[in-house]
CSV table of C-alpha atoms in Angstrom, one decimal:
chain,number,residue,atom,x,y,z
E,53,UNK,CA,-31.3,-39.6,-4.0
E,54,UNK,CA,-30.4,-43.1,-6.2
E,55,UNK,CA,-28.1,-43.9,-3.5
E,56,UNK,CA,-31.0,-43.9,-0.7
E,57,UNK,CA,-32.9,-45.7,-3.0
E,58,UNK,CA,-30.6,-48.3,-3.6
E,59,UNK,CA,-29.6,-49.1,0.1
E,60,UNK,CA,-33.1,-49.0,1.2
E,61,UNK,CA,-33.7,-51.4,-1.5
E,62,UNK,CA,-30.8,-53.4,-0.8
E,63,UNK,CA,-32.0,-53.4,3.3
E,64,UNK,CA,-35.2,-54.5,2.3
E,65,UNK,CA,-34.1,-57.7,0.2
E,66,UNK,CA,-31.3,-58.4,3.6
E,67,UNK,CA,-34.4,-58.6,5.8
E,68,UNK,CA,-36.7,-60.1,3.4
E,69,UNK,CA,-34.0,-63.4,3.4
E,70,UNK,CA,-33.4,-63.2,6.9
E,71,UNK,CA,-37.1,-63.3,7.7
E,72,UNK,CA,-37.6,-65.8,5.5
E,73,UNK,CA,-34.6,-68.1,7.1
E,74,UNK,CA,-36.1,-67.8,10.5
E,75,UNK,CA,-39.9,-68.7,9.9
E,76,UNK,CA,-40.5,-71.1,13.1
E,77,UNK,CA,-43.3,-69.9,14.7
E,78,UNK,CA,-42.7,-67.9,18.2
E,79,UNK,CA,-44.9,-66.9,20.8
E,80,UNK,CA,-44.8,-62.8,20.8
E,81,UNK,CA,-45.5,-61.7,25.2
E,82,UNK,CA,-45.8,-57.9,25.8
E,83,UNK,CA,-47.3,-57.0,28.9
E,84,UNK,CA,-51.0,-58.3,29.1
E,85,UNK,CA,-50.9,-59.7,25.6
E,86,UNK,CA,-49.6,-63.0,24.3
E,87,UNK,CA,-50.2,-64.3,20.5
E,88,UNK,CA,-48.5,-67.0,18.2
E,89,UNK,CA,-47.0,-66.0,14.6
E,90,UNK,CA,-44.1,-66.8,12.4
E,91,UNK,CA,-41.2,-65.4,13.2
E,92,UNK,CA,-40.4,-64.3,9.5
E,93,UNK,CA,-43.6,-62.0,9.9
E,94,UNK,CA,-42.7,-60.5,13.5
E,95,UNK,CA,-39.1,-59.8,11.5
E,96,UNK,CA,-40.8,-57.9,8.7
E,97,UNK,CA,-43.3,-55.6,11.0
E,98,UNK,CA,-40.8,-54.5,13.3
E,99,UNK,CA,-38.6,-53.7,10.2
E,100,UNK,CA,-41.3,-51.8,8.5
E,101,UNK,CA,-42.2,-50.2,11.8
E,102,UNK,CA,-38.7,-49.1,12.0
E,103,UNK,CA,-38.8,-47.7,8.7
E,104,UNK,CA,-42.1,-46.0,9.3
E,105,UNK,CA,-40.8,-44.2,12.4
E,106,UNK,CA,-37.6,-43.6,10.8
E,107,UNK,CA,-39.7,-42.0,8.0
E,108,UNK,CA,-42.1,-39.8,10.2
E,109,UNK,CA,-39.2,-38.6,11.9
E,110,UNK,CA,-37.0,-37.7,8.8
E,111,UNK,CA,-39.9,-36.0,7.7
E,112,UNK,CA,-40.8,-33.7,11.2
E,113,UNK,CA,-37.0,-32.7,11.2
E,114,UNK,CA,-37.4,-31.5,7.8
E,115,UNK,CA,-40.6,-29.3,8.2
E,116,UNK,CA,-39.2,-28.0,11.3
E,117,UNK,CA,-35.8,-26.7,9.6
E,118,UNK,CA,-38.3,-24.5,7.5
């Protein structure tokens, strides 16, 4: 369990730098939709995103193995 916590930890602080290195603001297209923002902050939500659905999914498997 300590070592999970440590790389997550350690992932976290890796993207937190590289976000912060990369801060120019970009325009963000998807489909319809078109917005301006810093790239640092499009870094961070897909990383939490990808944590969230790496989360949710860590947790189904779990539930559905009992």
């Amino acid at each position: 369990m300590k070592l999970k916590l440590i790389i997550g930890i350690v992932l976290l602080v890796l993207v937190g730098l590289f976000a912060m290195q990369n801060s120019a603001v970009v325009t963000i297209r998807f489909m319809v939709w078109q917005f301006s923002a810093s790239l640092a902050l499009v870094i961070f939500l897909t990383g939490l995103a990808g944590a969230l659905v790496g989360w949710f999914l860590g947790t189904a498997f779990t539930i559905t193995r009992k």
